[in-house]
Short mmCIF file of C-alpha atoms in Angstrom, two decimals:
data_model
loop_
_atom_site.label_atom_id
_atom_site.label_comp_id
_atom_site.label_asym_id
_atom_site.label_seq_id
_atom_site.Cartn_x
_atom_site.Cartn_y
_atom_site.Cartn_z
CA MET A 1 14.62 41.02 18.50
CA SER A 2 12.54 42.95 16.00
CA SER A 3 13.13 42.84 12.29
CA SER A 4 11.52 43.98 9.07
CA SER A 5 9.27 41.76 7.00
CA PRO A 6 10.71 39.62 4.20
CA SER A 7 10.27 41.02 0.72
CA SER A 8 9.41 37.70 -0.95
CA THR A 9 9.30 33.95 -0.56
CA ALA A 10 11.05 31.35 -2.63
CA ARG A 11 7.81 29.61 -3.58
CA GLN A 12 6.63 30.39 -7.08
CA VAL A 13 3.10 31.80 -6.96
CA THR A 14 0.77 32.60 -9.83
CA ARG A 15 -0.24 36.15 -9.06
CA PRO A 16 -3.89 37.22 -9.48
CA PRO A 17 -4.85 40.31 -11.48
CA ALA A 18 -3.96 43.63 -9.91
CA GLY A 19 -6.38 44.65 -7.20
CA SER A 20 -7.48 41.10 -6.40
CA ALA A 21 -7.30 40.10 -2.76
CA SER A 22 -9.07 36.76 -2.95
CA ASP A 23 -6.33 34.44 -4.23
CA PRO A 24 -5.62 31.73 -1.58
CA ASP A 25 -1.90 31.70 -2.35
CA GLU A 26 -1.66 35.45 -1.82
CA LEU A 27 -3.45 35.12 1.50
CA GLN A 28 -1.09 32.36 2.55
CA ARG A 29 1.88 34.48 1.45
CA ALA A 30 0.63 37.32 3.65
CA GLN A 31 0.25 34.96 6.59
CA GLU A 32 3.76 33.60 6.11
CA ASN A 33 5.25 37.06 5.86
CA ALA A 34 3.47 38.15 9.03
CA VAL A 35 4.76 35.14 10.95
CA VAL A 36 8.34 35.47 9.66
CA ALA A 37 8.36 39.14 10.60
CA LEU A 38 7.62 38.10 14.17
CA LEU A 39 10.15 35.27 14.39
CA ASP A 40 12.29 35.52 17.47
CA VAL A 41 15.70 35.00 15.88
CA PRO A 42 18.48 35.16 18.50
CA ALA A 43 20.90 38.07 18.24
CA VAL A 44 23.78 35.61 17.83
CA ALA A 45 22.22 34.43 14.53
CA ASP A 46 22.12 37.98 13.15
CA GLU A 47 25.72 38.54 14.23
CA LEU A 48 26.80 35.41 12.40
CA ALA A 49 24.80 36.43 9.32
CA ALA A 50 26.57 39.80 9.23
CA ARG A 51 29.95 38.05 9.11
CA PHE A 52 28.82 35.83 6.22
CA ALA A 53 27.34 38.77 4.33
CA ALA A 54 30.59 40.72 4.73
CA ARG A 55 32.39 37.85 2.96
CA GLY A 56 29.80 37.72 0.19
CA HIS A 57 28.08 34.53 1.32
CA LEU A 58 24.47 33.59 2.05
CA LEU A 59 23.34 32.25 5.42
CA TYR A 60 19.97 30.66 6.21
CA LEU A 61 18.42 29.60 9.48
CA VAL A 62 17.01 26.20 8.62
CA GLY A 63 15.30 23.02 9.79
CA GLY A 64 13.88 22.51 13.25
CA SER A 65 14.96 25.99 14.33
CA VAL A 66 12.62 27.53 11.75
CA ARG A 67 9.86 25.01 12.35
CA ASP A 68 9.72 25.69 16.07
CA ALA A 69 10.09 29.44 15.58
CA VAL A 70 7.12 29.43 13.18
CA LEU A 71 5.08 27.38 15.64
CA ARG A 72 5.84 29.88 18.39
CA GLY A 73 5.03 32.74 16.01
CA THR A 74 1.58 31.28 15.40
CA GLY A 75 0.98 30.92 19.12
CA ALA A 76 1.32 27.15 19.16
CA SER A 77 3.06 25.49 22.09
CA THR A 78 6.33 23.84 21.17
CA ARG A 79 9.39 22.37 22.77
CA ASP A 80 12.64 24.34 22.78
CA SER A 81 14.67 23.10 19.83
CA GLY A 82 17.87 24.21 21.56
CA ASP A 83 20.68 24.38 19.02
CA LEU A 84 20.53 26.61 15.95
CA ASP A 85 21.08 25.09 12.51
CA PHE A 86 22.20 27.06 9.46
CA THR A 87 22.96 26.31 5.84
CA THR A 88 25.17 28.33 3.50
CA ASP A 89 26.77 28.47 0.08
CA ALA A 90 30.18 28.82 1.76
CA ARG A 91 32.39 25.75 1.70
CA PRO A 92 33.62 24.25 4.98
CA GLU A 93 37.04 25.91 4.87
CA GLN A 94 35.36 29.25 4.21
CA ILE A 95 33.00 28.70 7.17
CA LEU A 96 36.01 28.09 9.40
CA ALA A 97 37.63 31.30 8.23
CA ILE A 98 34.45 33.33 8.80
CA VAL A 99 33.90 32.16 12.40
CA ARG A 100 37.57 32.26 13.40
CA GLY A 101 38.09 34.82 16.15
CA TRP A 102 34.33 35.23 16.69
CA ALA A 103 33.32 31.79 17.92
CA GLU A 104 34.34 30.90 21.45
CA ALA A 105 34.83 27.27 20.44
CA VAL A 106 34.86 25.47 17.09
CA TRP A 107 34.71 21.75 16.31
CA ASP A 108 35.05 20.15 12.91
CA THR A 109 34.11 16.53 13.60
CA GLY A 110 31.45 16.75 10.89
CA ILE A 111 33.49 18.71 8.38
CA ALA A 112 33.63 15.77 5.96
CA PHE A 113 29.86 16.25 5.66
CA GLY A 114 30.19 20.02 5.35
CA THR A 115 29.27 20.81 8.98
CA VAL A 116 31.14 23.12 11.33
CA GLY A 117 29.99 23.33 14.95
CA LEU A 118 30.64 26.35 17.13
CA ARG A 119 29.69 28.04 20.35
CA ARG A 120 29.01 31.71 21.02
CA ASP A 121 27.40 33.41 24.02
CA GLY A 122 26.42 30.04 25.46
CA GLN A 123 24.58 29.04 22.27
CA THR A 124 25.51 26.02 20.15
CA LEU A 125 25.33 26.58 16.39
CA GLU A 126 25.93 24.30 13.41
CA VAL A 127 26.63 25.64 9.94
CA THR A 128 26.46 23.24 6.99
CA THR A 129 27.30 23.85 3.36
CA PHE A 130 24.40 23.31 0.91
CA ARG A 131 24.20 19.58 0.27
CA ALA A 132 23.12 17.60 -2.77
CA ASP A 133 23.99 14.08 -1.61
CA THR A 134 23.27 10.79 -3.29
CA TYR A 135 22.86 7.45 -1.50
CA ASP A 136 23.79 3.94 -2.55
CA GLY A 137 20.43 2.49 -1.45
CA THR A 138 22.13 -0.20 0.63
CA SER A 139 23.64 1.61 3.58
CA ARG A 140 22.97 4.99 5.18
CA ASN A 141 26.34 6.30 3.98
CA PRO A 142 25.88 9.12 1.46
CA GLU A 143 28.17 10.21 -1.30
CA VAL A 144 28.68 13.74 -0.03
CA ARG A 145 28.23 16.40 -2.69
CA PHE A 146 27.95 20.10 -1.99
CA GLY A 147 25.15 22.01 -3.67
CA ASP A 148 24.71 25.53 -4.98
CA THR A 149 21.21 26.53 -3.91
CA VAL A 150 19.16 26.48 -0.74
CA GLU A 151 16.25 24.98 -2.69
CA GLY A 152 18.42 22.04 -3.69
CA ASP A 153 19.46 21.61 -0.07
CA LEU A 154 15.91 21.70 1.26
CA VAL A 155 14.59 18.99 -1.05
CA ARG A 156 16.91 16.44 0.56
CA ARG A 157 15.57 17.08 4.05
CA ASP A 158 13.32 14.65 5.86
CA PHE A 159 9.95 16.45 6.07
CA THR A 160 8.41 19.58 4.62
CA VAL A 161 7.99 21.10 8.09
CA ASN A 162 11.79 20.86 8.39
CA ALA A 163 12.40 22.06 4.81
CA MET A 164 11.82 25.75 5.46
CA ALA A 165 14.54 28.37 5.75
CA VAL A 166 14.90 32.04 6.57
CA GLU A 167 17.61 34.00 4.74
CA LEU A 168 19.41 36.24 7.21
CA THR A 169 22.02 37.90 4.98
CA GLY A 170 19.76 40.03 2.77
CA PRO A 171 18.49 43.55 3.55
CA GLN A 172 15.30 41.87 4.78
CA ARG A 173 14.59 38.38 6.03
CA ARG A 174 13.35 36.15 3.24
CA PHE A 175 11.20 33.11 3.91
CA VAL A 176 12.11 30.11 1.75
CA ASP A 177 9.46 27.40 1.60
CA PRO A 178 9.52 25.55 -1.74
CA HIS A 179 7.66 22.48 -0.44
CA GLY A 180 4.74 23.95 1.51
CA GLY A 181 6.12 23.42 5.00
CA PHE A 182 4.24 26.41 6.39
CA ALA A 183 0.90 25.03 5.21
CA ALA A 184 1.82 21.58 6.53
CA LEU A 185 2.55 23.09 9.94
CA ALA A 186 -0.80 24.88 9.94
CA GLN A 187 -2.60 21.64 9.02
CA GLY A 188 -0.54 19.41 11.32
CA VAL A 189 0.49 17.16 8.44
CA LEU A 190 3.80 15.33 8.13
CA ASP A 191 4.92 14.89 4.52
CA THR A 192 8.21 14.60 2.64
CA PRO A 193 9.68 17.17 0.20
CA ASP A 194 10.59 14.43 -2.27
CA THR A 195 8.56 11.25 -2.69
CA PRO A 196 8.52 9.34 0.60
CA GLU A 197 9.89 6.25 -1.14
CA ARG A 198 13.01 8.13 -2.23
CA SER A 199 13.33 9.97 1.08
CA PHE A 200 13.09 6.77 3.14
CA SER A 201 15.38 4.90 0.79
CA ASP A 202 18.01 7.61 1.32
CA ASP A 203 17.70 7.24 5.08
CA PRO A 204 15.30 4.60 6.50
CA LEU A 205 15.62 6.16 9.95
CA ARG A 206 13.32 8.89 8.65
CA MET A 207 10.43 6.44 8.99
CA LEU A 208 11.09 6.15 12.70
CA ARG A 209 11.62 9.91 12.84
CA ALA A 210 8.12 10.34 11.40
CA ALA A 211 6.70 8.46 14.38
CA ARG A 212 8.86 10.56 16.66
CA PHE A 213 7.45 13.81 15.23
CA VAL A 214 3.92 12.43 15.58
CA SER A 215 4.73 11.96 19.28
CA GLN A 216 6.51 15.27 19.79
CA LEU A 217 4.35 17.58 17.68
CA GLY A 218 1.02 15.75 17.54
CA PHE A 219 1.06 15.75 13.72
CA SER A 220 -0.56 13.18 11.44
CA PRO A 221 1.43 11.58 8.60
CA ALA A 222 0.21 12.10 5.05
CA ALA A 223 -1.40 9.01 3.52
CA ARG A 224 1.50 8.52 1.11
CA VAL A 225 3.96 8.64 4.00
CA THR A 226 2.09 5.93 5.91
CA THR A 227 1.88 3.81 2.76
CA ALA A 228 5.62 4.09 2.16
CA MET A 229 6.44 3.36 5.80
CA THR A 230 4.37 0.18 5.64
CA ALA A 231 5.92 -0.98 2.38
CA MET A 232 9.48 -0.13 3.41
CA ALA A 233 9.46 -1.09 7.11
CA ASP A 234 12.08 -3.79 6.61
CA GLU A 235 14.54 -1.14 5.38
CA LEU A 236 14.96 -0.08 9.00
CA THR A 237 17.27 -3.07 9.47
CA ARG A 238 19.95 -1.02 7.67
CA ILE A 239 20.13 1.35 10.64
CA THR A 240 22.32 0.79 13.69
CA ALA A 241 20.71 0.02 17.04
CA GLU A 242 22.18 3.19 18.55
CA ARG A 243 20.45 5.45 16.03
CA VAL A 244 17.18 3.54 16.37
CA GLN A 245 17.34 3.85 20.15
CA ALA A 246 17.97 7.60 19.99
CA GLU A 247 14.83 8.17 17.91
CA PHE A 248 12.74 5.74 19.96
CA THR A 249 13.76 7.52 23.15
CA LYS A 250 12.68 10.87 21.72
CA LEU A 251 9.37 9.30 20.71
CA MET A 252 8.83 7.91 24.21
CA LEU A 253 9.59 11.30 25.77
CA GLY A 254 7.22 13.21 23.46
CA GLU A 255 3.87 14.67 24.44
CA HIS A 256 1.91 12.03 22.49
CA PRO A 257 3.93 8.78 22.70
CA ARG A 258 0.84 6.61 22.26
CA ARG A 259 0.21 8.08 18.81
CA GLY A 260 3.82 7.50 17.81
CA LEU A 261 3.75 3.90 19.05
CA GLU A 262 0.47 3.19 17.28
CA LEU A 263 2.01 4.45 14.03
CA LEU A 264 5.01 2.14 14.53
CA CYS A 265 2.73 -0.83 15.11
CA ASP A 266 0.28 -0.02 12.30
CA THR A 267 3.07 0.29 9.72
CA GLY A 268 5.07 -2.73 10.88
CA LEU A 269 8.09 -0.66 11.96
CA ALA A 270 7.65 -1.83 15.54
CA ARG A 271 8.76 -5.32 14.45
CA HIS A 272 12.26 -3.89 14.12
CA VAL A 273 12.21 -1.73 17.25
CA VAL A 274 10.04 -3.28 19.99
CA PRO A 275 8.40 -6.37 18.43
CA GLU A 276 7.08 -7.42 21.84
CA VAL A 277 4.64 -4.48 21.80
CA PRO A 278 2.62 -5.38 18.67
CA ALA A 279 2.77 -9.03 19.80
CA MET A 280 0.51 -8.06 22.69
CA GLN A 281 -2.29 -7.30 20.22
CA LEU A 282 -2.98 -11.03 20.04
CA GLU A 283 -3.76 -11.43 23.72
CA THR A 284 -6.72 -10.78 26.01
CA ASP A 285 -5.88 -9.87 29.58
CA GLU A 286 -7.00 -11.92 32.57
CA HIS A 287 -9.93 -9.63 33.38
CA MET A 288 -11.43 -10.16 29.92
CA GLN A 289 -12.42 -6.49 29.93
CA HIS A 290 -9.88 -4.90 27.56
CA LYS A 291 -9.71 -5.15 23.82
CA ASP A 292 -6.22 -6.63 24.19
CA VAL A 293 -3.10 -6.39 26.32
CA TYR A 294 -1.61 -3.99 23.76
CA THR A 295 -4.37 -1.43 24.26
CA HIS A 296 -4.23 -1.93 28.02
CA SER A 297 -0.48 -1.27 28.03
CA LEU A 298 -0.88 1.97 26.07
CA VAL A 299 -3.54 3.13 28.52
CA VAL A 300 -1.31 2.28 31.47
CA MET A 301 1.50 4.29 29.88
CA GLU A 302 -0.80 7.28 29.42
CA GLN A 303 -1.97 7.05 33.02
CA ALA A 304 1.62 6.80 34.21
CA ILE A 305 2.47 9.94 32.24
CA GLU A 306 -0.35 11.76 34.02
CA ARG A 307 1.34 10.86 37.32
CA GLU A 308 4.77 12.20 36.37
CA THR A 309 5.84 14.90 38.79
CA ASP A 310 9.14 16.15 37.39
CA GLY A 311 8.91 16.11 33.60
CA PRO A 312 9.01 13.15 31.20
CA ASP A 313 10.34 10.00 32.89
CA LEU A 314 11.80 7.52 30.40
CA THR A 315 12.20 4.77 33.00
CA LEU A 316 8.57 4.98 34.09
CA ARG A 317 7.23 5.22 30.54
CA LEU A 318 9.22 2.21 29.33
CA ALA A 319 8.18 0.17 32.37
CA ALA A 320 4.52 1.05 31.80
CA LEU A 321 4.72 0.14 28.12
CA LEU A 322 6.54 -3.15 28.72
CA HIS A 323 5.04 -4.29 32.03
CA ASP A 324 2.83 -6.95 30.38
CA ILE A 325 5.04 -8.11 27.49
CA GLY A 326 5.41 -11.48 29.20
CA LYS A 327 1.72 -12.29 28.78
CA PRO A 328 1.85 -13.80 25.27
CA ALA A 329 4.48 -16.33 26.39
CA THR A 330 2.60 -17.26 29.58
CA ARG A 331 -0.96 -17.37 28.27
CA ARG A 332 -2.86 -20.41 29.49
CA LYS A 333 -6.53 -21.42 29.30
CA GLU A 334 -7.72 -22.66 32.68
CA PRO A 335 -10.27 -25.50 33.17
CA ASP A 336 -12.97 -22.97 34.01
CA GLY A 337 -12.42 -21.28 30.63
CA ARG A 338 -10.66 -18.20 31.95
CA VAL A 339 -7.29 -17.08 30.63
CA SER A 340 -4.31 -16.81 32.96
CA PHE A 341 -0.80 -15.37 32.62
CA HIS A 342 0.98 -16.84 35.63
CA HIS A 343 4.49 -15.45 36.30
CA HIS A 344 4.26 -13.09 33.35
CA GLU A 345 6.08 -10.48 35.44
CA VAL A 346 9.12 -12.77 35.71
CA VAL A 347 9.10 -13.63 32.00
CA GLY A 348 8.35 -10.02 31.09
CA ALA A 349 11.33 -8.71 33.07
CA LYS A 350 13.63 -11.09 31.17
CA MET A 351 12.11 -10.10 27.82
CA ALA A 352 12.40 -6.41 28.65
CA ARG A 353 16.06 -6.83 29.54
CA LYS A 354 16.79 -8.60 26.26
CA ARG A 355 14.99 -5.93 24.21
CA LEU A 356 16.48 -2.91 25.97
CA ARG A 357 19.97 -4.39 25.74
CA ALA A 358 19.47 -4.95 22.02
CA LEU A 359 18.57 -1.27 21.73
CA LYS A 360 21.83 -0.38 23.55
CA TYR A 361 20.21 1.36 26.49
CA PRO A 362 22.46 2.09 29.49
CA LYS A 363 22.71 -0.73 32.03
CA ALA A 364 21.33 1.37 34.89
CA LEU A 365 18.17 2.21 32.94
CA VAL A 366 17.74 -1.41 31.82
CA ASP A 367 18.06 -2.63 35.41
CA ASP A 368 15.51 -0.10 36.69
CA VAL A 369 12.91 -0.80 34.00
CA CYS A 370 13.22 -4.56 34.44
CA GLN A 371 12.92 -4.31 38.22
CA LEU A 372 9.71 -2.30 37.85
CA VAL A 373 8.32 -4.87 35.41
CA TYR A 374 9.27 -7.65 37.84
CA LEU A 375 7.65 -5.91 40.83
CA HIS A 376 4.51 -4.50 39.22
CA LEU A 377 2.29 -7.41 40.35
CA ARG A 378 3.65 -7.62 43.91
CA PHE A 379 0.99 -5.26 45.28
CA HIS A 380 -1.85 -7.49 44.10
CA GLY A 381 -0.90 -9.93 46.85
CA TYR A 382 -1.82 -7.20 49.30
CA GLY A 383 -5.46 -8.11 48.83
CA LYS A 384 -7.56 -6.80 51.68
CA GLY A 385 -4.59 -5.44 53.58
CA GLU A 386 -3.43 -8.65 55.28
CA TRP A 387 0.28 -8.03 54.62
CA THR A 388 2.53 -8.31 57.66
CA ASP A 389 5.01 -5.60 58.53
CA SER A 390 7.76 -7.87 57.18
CA ALA A 391 5.99 -8.05 53.80
CA VAL A 392 5.79 -4.25 53.69
CA ARG A 393 9.49 -4.03 54.55
CA ARG A 394 10.35 -6.41 51.70
CA TYR A 395 8.21 -4.44 49.28
CA VAL A 396 10.10 -1.25 50.15
CA ALA A 397 13.50 -2.96 50.21
CA ASP A 398 12.99 -4.67 46.85
CA ALA A 399 11.84 -1.43 45.23
CA GLY A 400 14.66 0.59 46.77
CA PRO A 401 15.03 3.96 45.03
CA LEU A 402 12.35 2.89 42.53
CA LEU A 403 9.60 2.94 45.16
CA GLU A 404 7.95 6.17 43.98
CA ARG A 405 7.97 4.96 40.38
CA LEU A 406 6.54 1.63 41.52
CA HIS A 407 3.72 3.50 43.25
CA GLN A 408 3.01 5.36 39.99
CA LEU A 409 3.17 2.21 37.86
CA VAL A 410 0.94 0.12 40.11
CA ARG A 411 -1.71 2.81 40.39
CA SER A 412 -1.59 3.32 36.61
CA ASP A 413 -2.05 -0.42 36.00
CA CYS A 414 -5.67 -0.14 37.14
CA THR A 415 -7.69 0.27 33.92
CA THR A 416 -10.86 -1.53 34.90
CA ARG A 417 -14.15 0.10 33.89
CA ASN A 418 -15.74 -1.16 37.09
CA ARG A 419 -15.74 1.97 39.24
CA ARG A 420 -16.19 0.10 42.49
CA ARG A 421 -13.29 -2.22 41.77
CA ALA A 422 -11.08 0.67 40.65
CA ALA A 423 -11.91 2.63 43.81
CA ALA A 424 -11.20 -0.43 45.97
CA LEU A 425 -7.80 -0.95 44.36
CA GLN A 426 -6.86 2.68 44.90
CA ARG A 427 -8.01 2.50 48.55
CA ASN A 428 -5.93 -0.62 49.09
CA TYR A 429 -2.90 1.11 47.68
CA ASP A 430 -3.61 4.16 49.81
CA GLY A 431 -3.55 1.78 52.76
CA LEU A 432 -0.21 0.30 51.71
CA GLU A 433 1.35 3.73 51.30
CA ASN A 434 0.04 4.75 54.71
CA ARG A 435 1.60 1.65 56.28
CA ILE A 436 4.90 2.42 54.58
CA ALA A 437 4.74 5.95 55.99
CA GLU A 438 4.01 4.65 59.50
CA LEU A 439 6.90 2.17 59.38
CA ARG A 440 9.17 4.93 58.12
CA LYS A 441 8.45 6.85 61.32
CA GLN A 442 9.53 3.85 63.38
CA GLU A 443 12.42 2.48 61.31
CA GLU A 444 14.99 3.47 58.72
CA LEU A 445 12.80 1.81 56.15
CA ASP A 446 14.55 3.18 53.05
CA ALA A 447 17.92 1.76 54.11
CA ILE A 448 17.15 -1.51 55.84
CA ARG A 449 20.32 -3.27 56.95
CA PRO A 450 20.95 -6.16 59.35
CA ASP A 451 21.40 -5.13 62.93
CA LEU A 452 24.96 -6.49 62.70
CA ASP A 453 27.33 -5.64 59.88
CA GLY A 454 29.94 -7.94 58.34
CA ASN A 455 32.78 -6.78 60.59
CA ARG A 456 30.76 -7.39 63.76
CA ILE A 457 29.66 -10.82 62.47
CA MET A 458 33.29 -11.86 61.95
CA GLU A 459 34.26 -10.52 65.38
CA LEU A 460 31.46 -12.31 67.23
CA LEU A 461 31.88 -15.63 65.44
CA GLY A 462 35.66 -15.49 65.17
CA ILE A 463 35.64 -16.26 61.45
CA PRO A 464 37.64 -14.71 58.57
CA PRO A 465 36.12 -13.07 55.47
CA GLY A 466 34.45 -15.64 53.22
CA PRO A 467 31.18 -17.34 52.22
CA ALA A 468 30.20 -18.01 55.85
CA VAL A 469 30.09 -14.28 56.55
CA GLY A 470 27.79 -13.76 53.60
CA LYS A 471 25.45 -16.54 54.79
CA ALA A 472 25.31 -15.04 58.25
CA TYR A 473 24.70 -11.56 56.86
CA ARG A 474 21.79 -12.78 54.71
CA HIS A 475 20.27 -14.57 57.70
CA MET A 476 20.44 -11.43 59.80
CA LEU A 477 18.92 -9.39 56.98
CA ALA A 478 16.01 -11.85 56.67
CA LEU A 479 15.56 -11.69 60.44
CA ARG A 480 15.51 -7.89 60.29
CA MET A 481 12.81 -8.07 57.63
CA GLU A 482 10.67 -10.46 59.64
CA GLN A 483 11.02 -9.00 63.10
CA GLY A 484 11.99 -5.39 62.60
CA PRO A 485 14.84 -3.71 64.52
CA MET A 486 16.57 -5.55 67.38
CA ASP A 487 18.89 -4.19 70.03
CA ALA A 488 22.52 -5.32 70.08
CA GLU A 489 21.99 -8.02 72.71
CA GLN A 490 19.06 -9.59 70.84
CA ALA A 491 20.90 -9.47 67.50
CA GLU A 492 24.04 -11.08 68.90
CA ALA A 493 22.02 -13.84 70.55
CA ALA A 494 20.17 -14.51 67.29
CA LEU A 495 23.45 -14.70 65.37
CA ARG A 496 25.01 -17.16 67.82
CA ALA A 497 21.90 -19.35 67.75
CA TRP A 498 21.98 -19.47 63.95
CA ALA A 499 25.75 -20.16 63.88
CA ALA A 500 25.39 -23.06 66.30
CA GLU A 501 23.17 -24.86 63.80
CA ASN A 502 24.68 -23.75 60.51
CA LEU A 503 28.46 -23.31 60.96
#
């Protein structure tokens, strides 16, 4: 909705003599005012502001909501920040009184920290009293203290691009930017309002969040931020695995995950998140054509991202990043001088499972990523296309619902600079996919089952439920893989022949 321009900003500016139009700060002020005047603030925010103003309180749109609104106002592409965050001089009990009867739902799970959550017109909003916390320097737990000014609240925020606010309760919107967040946005620089050492000491997760913003927004950290991250990397051990995983996931799903990962590795933070990734910097892959396995893995991840068809795919991205983490443990120098990494897919799958479990990822995601890591080399046995139909069936059966992701991962794993070799690999995989398509026309390839189920096996052999049924079922499944579909008479004869020798 439209609105009038703010009358001033909170930043103190030395004004040039009357009539001067050349002062850089004045020009920046004009740019800020123009952008703020165009901010697309939802109507629900203005409604809420009117209720606070009627009670004599201030209300500011703050944090990521303002950052992303400013980015949109300058024409930059940005993700949708979703929820709206506000800060106010009203105390929590006053916030509750102001929104009572207006909000469709209210929750006070964060009220001890001054935060009241609410929902209105399908929009989630959070309103937090000005904070002026102190931290004990050992844990993440703050001593919660409420503040009196928005400037005092903003200085405790993580980065200057998140330390901007727009006052909504005055006659005109007022842009509050005491730490140069607007300029940082324009320059693509990530810096802290306070010194980075104090900011990261208050909450070490902010170091990981810096890498996340590098991935999401494409920003570059200020030199002092990188220095502090490197010096304080071990402080991340104070943070729970769940919080680390949440930030790492956002990093992996960003538009520039490689940049975020490189920052983690360069500063040493990766040692406390995914230590297996920087460990790959020490290895050379078997083709002796890449700088190291680490660089190769980042390239594979980027190529996998280019093949995504339905938005960011965390499972695929993690599998691409981790597919070669077993190489350091399996590195061997062969008699001919070449380096080999035999069975690194097996070792890598186990390592990936251990790491993802430590990060508290859901079991289903862990299983899928590890299966992709385990299967990523299977195609290379396809060679010149000599696979039998049974081998193709096993490839499809082992991949199951992950088959499309496996296609994407395997194709992405080709990073050779030899154009002929790269083209040959892609042609071979084209051939495999064509064979899968042909078999699909002939068989129910995506749901391969034995031609006889467990009930029929028990009926034919006259045996009760137990281990023998399982052995017979597995034999019939293997037979189905090798020979393809059989009719009922053939399947029953095969079962009886097997039972005569094994039961």
